[in-house]
GROMACS .gro file of C-alpha atoms in nm:
model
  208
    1UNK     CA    1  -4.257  -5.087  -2.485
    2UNK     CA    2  -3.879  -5.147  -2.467
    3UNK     CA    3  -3.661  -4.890  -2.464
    4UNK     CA    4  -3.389  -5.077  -2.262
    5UNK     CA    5  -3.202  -5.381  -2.325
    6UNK     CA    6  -2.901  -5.575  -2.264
    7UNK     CA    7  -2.752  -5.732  -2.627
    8UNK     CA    8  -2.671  -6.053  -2.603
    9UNK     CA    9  -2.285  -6.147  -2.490
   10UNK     CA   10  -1.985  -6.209  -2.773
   11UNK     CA   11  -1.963  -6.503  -2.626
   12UNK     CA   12  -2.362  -6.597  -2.648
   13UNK     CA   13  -2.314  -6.537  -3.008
   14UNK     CA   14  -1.973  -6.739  -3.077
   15UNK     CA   15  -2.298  -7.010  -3.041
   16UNK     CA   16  -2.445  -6.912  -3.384
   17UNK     CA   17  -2.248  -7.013  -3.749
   18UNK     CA   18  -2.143  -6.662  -3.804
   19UNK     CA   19  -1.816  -6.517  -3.736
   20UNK     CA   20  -1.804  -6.270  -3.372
   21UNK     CA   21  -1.902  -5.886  -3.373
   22UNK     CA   22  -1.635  -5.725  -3.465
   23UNK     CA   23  -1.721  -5.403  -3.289
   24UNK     CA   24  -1.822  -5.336  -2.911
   25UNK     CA   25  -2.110  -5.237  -2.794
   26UNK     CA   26  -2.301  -5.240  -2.408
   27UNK     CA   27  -2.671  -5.203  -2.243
   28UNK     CA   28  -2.864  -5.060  -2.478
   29UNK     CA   29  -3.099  -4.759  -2.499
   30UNK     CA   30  -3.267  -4.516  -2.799
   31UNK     CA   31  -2.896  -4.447  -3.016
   32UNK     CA   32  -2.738  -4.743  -2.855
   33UNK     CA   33  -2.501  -4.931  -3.124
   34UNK     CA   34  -2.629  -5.328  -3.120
   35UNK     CA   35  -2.561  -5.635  -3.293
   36UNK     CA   36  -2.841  -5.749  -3.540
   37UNK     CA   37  -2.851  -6.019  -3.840
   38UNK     CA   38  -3.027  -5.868  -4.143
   39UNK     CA   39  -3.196  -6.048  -4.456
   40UNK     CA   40  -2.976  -5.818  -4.659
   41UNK     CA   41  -2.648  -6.018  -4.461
   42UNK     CA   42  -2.764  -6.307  -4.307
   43UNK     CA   43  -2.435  -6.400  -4.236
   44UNK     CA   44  -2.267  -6.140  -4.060
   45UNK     CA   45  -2.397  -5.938  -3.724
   46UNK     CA   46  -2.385  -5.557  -3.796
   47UNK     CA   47  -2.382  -5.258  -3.581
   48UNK     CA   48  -2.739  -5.077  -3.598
   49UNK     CA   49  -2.835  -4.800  -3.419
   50UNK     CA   50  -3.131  -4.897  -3.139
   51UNK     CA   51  -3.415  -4.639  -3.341
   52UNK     CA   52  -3.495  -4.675  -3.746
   53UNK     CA   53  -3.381  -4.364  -3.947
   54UNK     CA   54  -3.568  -4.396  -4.235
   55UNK     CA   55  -3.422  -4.201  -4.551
   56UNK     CA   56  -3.651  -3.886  -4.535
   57UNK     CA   57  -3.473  -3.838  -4.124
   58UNK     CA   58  -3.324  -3.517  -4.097
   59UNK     CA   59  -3.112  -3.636  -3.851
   60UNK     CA   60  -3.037  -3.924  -3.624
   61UNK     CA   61  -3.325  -3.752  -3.352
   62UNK     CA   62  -3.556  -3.973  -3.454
   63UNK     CA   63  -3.429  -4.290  -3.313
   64UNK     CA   64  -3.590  -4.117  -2.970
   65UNK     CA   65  -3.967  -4.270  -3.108
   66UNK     CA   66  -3.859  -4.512  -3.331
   67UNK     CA   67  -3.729  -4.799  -3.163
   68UNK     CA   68  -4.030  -4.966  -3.140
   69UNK     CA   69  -4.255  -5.016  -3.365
   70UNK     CA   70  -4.657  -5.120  -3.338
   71UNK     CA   71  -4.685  -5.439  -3.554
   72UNK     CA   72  -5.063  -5.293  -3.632
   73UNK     CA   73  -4.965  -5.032  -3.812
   74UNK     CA   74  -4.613  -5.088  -3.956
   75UNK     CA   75  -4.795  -5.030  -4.328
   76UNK     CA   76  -4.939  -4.713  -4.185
   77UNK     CA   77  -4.701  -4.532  -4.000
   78UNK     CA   78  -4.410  -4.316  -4.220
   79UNK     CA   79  -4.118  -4.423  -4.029
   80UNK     CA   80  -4.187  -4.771  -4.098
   81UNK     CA   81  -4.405  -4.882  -4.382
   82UNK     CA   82  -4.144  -4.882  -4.612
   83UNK     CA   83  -3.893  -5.118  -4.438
   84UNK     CA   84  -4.236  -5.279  -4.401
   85UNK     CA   85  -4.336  -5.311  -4.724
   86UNK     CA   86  -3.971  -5.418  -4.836
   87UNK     CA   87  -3.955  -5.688  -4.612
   88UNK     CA   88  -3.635  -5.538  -4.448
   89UNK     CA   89  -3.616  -5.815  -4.149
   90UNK     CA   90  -3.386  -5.850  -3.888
   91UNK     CA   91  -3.368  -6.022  -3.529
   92UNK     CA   92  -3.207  -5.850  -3.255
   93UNK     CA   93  -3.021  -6.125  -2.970
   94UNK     CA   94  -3.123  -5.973  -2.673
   95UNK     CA   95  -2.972  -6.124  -2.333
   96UNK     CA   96  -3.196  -5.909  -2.129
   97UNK     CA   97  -3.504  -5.650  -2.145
   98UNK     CA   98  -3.576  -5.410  -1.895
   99UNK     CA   99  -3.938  -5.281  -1.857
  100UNK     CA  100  -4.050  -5.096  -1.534
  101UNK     CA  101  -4.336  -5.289  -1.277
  102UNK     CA  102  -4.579  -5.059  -1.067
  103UNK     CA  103  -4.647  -5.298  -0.859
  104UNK     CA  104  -4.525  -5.178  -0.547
  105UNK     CA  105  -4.695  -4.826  -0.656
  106UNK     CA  106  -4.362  -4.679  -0.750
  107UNK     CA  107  -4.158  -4.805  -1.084
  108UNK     CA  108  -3.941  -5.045  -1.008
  109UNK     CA  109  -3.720  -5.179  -1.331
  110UNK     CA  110  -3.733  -5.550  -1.369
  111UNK     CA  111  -3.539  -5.793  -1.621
  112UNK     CA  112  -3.719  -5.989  -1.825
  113UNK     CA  113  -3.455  -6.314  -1.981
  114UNK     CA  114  -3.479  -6.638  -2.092
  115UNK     CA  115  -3.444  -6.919  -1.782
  116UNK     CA  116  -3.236  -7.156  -2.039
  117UNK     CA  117  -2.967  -6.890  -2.051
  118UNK     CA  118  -2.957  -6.860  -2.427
  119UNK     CA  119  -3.055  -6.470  -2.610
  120UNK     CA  120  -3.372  -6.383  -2.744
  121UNK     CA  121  -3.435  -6.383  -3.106
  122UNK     CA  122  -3.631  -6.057  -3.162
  123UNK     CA  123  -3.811  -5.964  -3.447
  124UNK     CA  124  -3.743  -5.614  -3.563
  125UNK     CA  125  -3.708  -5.414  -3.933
  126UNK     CA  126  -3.378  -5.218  -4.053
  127UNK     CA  127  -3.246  -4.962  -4.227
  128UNK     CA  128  -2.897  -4.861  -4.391
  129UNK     CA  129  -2.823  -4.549  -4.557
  130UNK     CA  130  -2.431  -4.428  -4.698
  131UNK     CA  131  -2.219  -4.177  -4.520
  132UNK     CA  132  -2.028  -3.914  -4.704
  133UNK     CA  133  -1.708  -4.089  -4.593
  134UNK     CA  134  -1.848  -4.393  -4.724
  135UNK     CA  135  -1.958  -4.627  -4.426
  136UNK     CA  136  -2.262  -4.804  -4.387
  137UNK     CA  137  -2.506  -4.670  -4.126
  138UNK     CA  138  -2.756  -4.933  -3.997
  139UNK     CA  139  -3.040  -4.950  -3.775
  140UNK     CA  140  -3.328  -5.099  -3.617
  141UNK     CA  141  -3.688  -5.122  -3.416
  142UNK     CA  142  -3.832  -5.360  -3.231
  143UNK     CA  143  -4.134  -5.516  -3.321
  144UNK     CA  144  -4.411  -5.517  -3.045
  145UNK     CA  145  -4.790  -5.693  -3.012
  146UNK     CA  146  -5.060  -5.627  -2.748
  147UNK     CA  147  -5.021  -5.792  -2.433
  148UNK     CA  148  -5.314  -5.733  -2.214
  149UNK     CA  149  -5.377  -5.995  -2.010
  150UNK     CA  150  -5.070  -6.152  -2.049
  151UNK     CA  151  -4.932  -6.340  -1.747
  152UNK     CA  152  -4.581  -6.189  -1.771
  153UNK     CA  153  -4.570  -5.890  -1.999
  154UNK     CA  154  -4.895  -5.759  -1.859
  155UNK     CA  155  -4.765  -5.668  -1.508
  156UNK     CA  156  -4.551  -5.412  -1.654
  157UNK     CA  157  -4.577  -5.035  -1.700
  158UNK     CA  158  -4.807  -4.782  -1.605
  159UNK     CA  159  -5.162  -4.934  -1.438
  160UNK     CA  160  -5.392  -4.746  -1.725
  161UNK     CA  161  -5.144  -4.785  -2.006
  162UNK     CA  162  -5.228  -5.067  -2.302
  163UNK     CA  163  -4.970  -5.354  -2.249
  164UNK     CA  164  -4.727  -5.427  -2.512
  165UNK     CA  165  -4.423  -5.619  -2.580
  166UNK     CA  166  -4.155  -5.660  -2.815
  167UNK     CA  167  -4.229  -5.957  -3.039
  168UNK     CA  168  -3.997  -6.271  -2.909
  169UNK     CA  169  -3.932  -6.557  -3.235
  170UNK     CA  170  -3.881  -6.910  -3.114
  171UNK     CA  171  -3.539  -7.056  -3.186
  172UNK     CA  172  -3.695  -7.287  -3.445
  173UNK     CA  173  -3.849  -7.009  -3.674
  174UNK     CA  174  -3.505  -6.762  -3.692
  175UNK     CA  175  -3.447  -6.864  -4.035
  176UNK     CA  176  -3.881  -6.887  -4.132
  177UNK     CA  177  -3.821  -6.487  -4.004
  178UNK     CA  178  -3.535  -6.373  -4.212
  179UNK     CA  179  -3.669  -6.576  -4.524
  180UNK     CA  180  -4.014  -6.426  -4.562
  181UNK     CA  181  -4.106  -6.371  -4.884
  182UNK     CA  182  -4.412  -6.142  -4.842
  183UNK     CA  183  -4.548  -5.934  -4.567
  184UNK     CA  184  -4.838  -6.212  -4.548
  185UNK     CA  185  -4.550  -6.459  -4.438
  186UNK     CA  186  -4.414  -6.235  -4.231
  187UNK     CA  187  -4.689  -6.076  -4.025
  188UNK     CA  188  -4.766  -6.500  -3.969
  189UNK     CA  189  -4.474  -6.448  -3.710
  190UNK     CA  190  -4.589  -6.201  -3.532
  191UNK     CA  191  -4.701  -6.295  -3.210
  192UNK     CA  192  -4.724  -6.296  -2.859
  193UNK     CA  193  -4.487  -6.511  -2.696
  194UNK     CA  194  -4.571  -6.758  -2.390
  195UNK     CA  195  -4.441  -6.696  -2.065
  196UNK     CA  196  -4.317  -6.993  -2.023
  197UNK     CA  197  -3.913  -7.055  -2.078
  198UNK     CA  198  -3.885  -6.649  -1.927
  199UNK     CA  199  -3.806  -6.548  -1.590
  200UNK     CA  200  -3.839  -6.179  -1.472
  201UNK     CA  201  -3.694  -6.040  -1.141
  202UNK     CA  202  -3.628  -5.704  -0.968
  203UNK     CA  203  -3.330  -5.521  -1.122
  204UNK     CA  204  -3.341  -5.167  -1.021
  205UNK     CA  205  -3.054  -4.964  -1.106
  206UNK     CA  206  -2.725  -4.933  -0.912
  207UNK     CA  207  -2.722  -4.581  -0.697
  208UNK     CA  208  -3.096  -4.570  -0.744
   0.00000   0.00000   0.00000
């Protein structure tokens, strides 16, 4: 599952009608701050923290197993079903995910992008709750599917471990994604992209 990520650019997203972030943000991990567009505001990106808080959250700890989320049991599982169930959608533009390869019988952290250049639309579910001082605190998961078997996604992470990845929405269904009505329409959406369009290299981190 993905639990690193590069946001897509400013300048990737001066593409899109809406008007720039208007906060800054960097390679994301579990607490990160990222850019998402919500069905709440479709027309602004806001600043979610990477891991749902749901309400009940006694504090922001949580994020640490919430930033992804199975899309099997999203109606099941209490930090999700009711952002679920309330058809709280969001995509996340992603310029970059980071997943780790065995391969070479070591990890080895690869990046996983688009070869056309432009983000990824990914499909996730939000939260906001109100601060004390009266600001808006968002934030997000990822949505993931099953990969096994999958000519891309299923080279990556531990040999014995199921193969998942983070759900990927084609440019043309965005707006199908944000407008879903029910969580029939929705869970329509949810599905394994094809490897083709994505390139994945070696990108192990500086120093290590």
């Amino acid at each position: 599952m993905c639990a690193n990520f590069a946001p897509a650019t400013p300048q990737q997203l001066a593409a899109f009608p809406l008007p720039p972030p208007d906060f800054a943000y960097a390679e994301a991990f579990p607490g990160s701050t990222v850019p998402i567009v919500t069905n709440f505001a479709p027309r602004t990106w806001v600043p979610a923290c990477f891991g749902l808080v749901p309400a009940w959250a006694k504090d922001d700890r949580i994020v640490r197993s919430t930033y992804n989320a199975r899309t099997e049991t999203l109606a099941e599982k209490p930090s999700f079903r009711d952002a679920w169930r309330r058809g709280q959608l969001c995509i996340v533009p992603a310029e970059a995910l980071y997943e780790p390869c065995y391969e070479s019988g070591r990890a080895v952290r690869w990046q996983i992008r688009r070869q056309d250049g432009r983000p990824m639309g990914l499909a996730g579910l939000w939260e906001r709750a109100a601060q004390p001082d009266g600001r808006v605190a968002w934030s997000m998961t990822m949505l993931t599917v099953n990969a096994d078997g999958h000519a891309l996604f299923g080279r990556f992470h531990k040999p014995e471990d199921e193969k998942r990845a983070v759900v990927i929405l084609p440019d043309s269904v965005w707006g199908t994604w944000l407008r879903a009505r029910s969580v029939e329409e929705a869970r329509a959406l949810l599905k394994l992209v094809a490897p083709d369009g994505l390139a994945a290299v070696p990108a192990p981190r500086v120093g290590r």
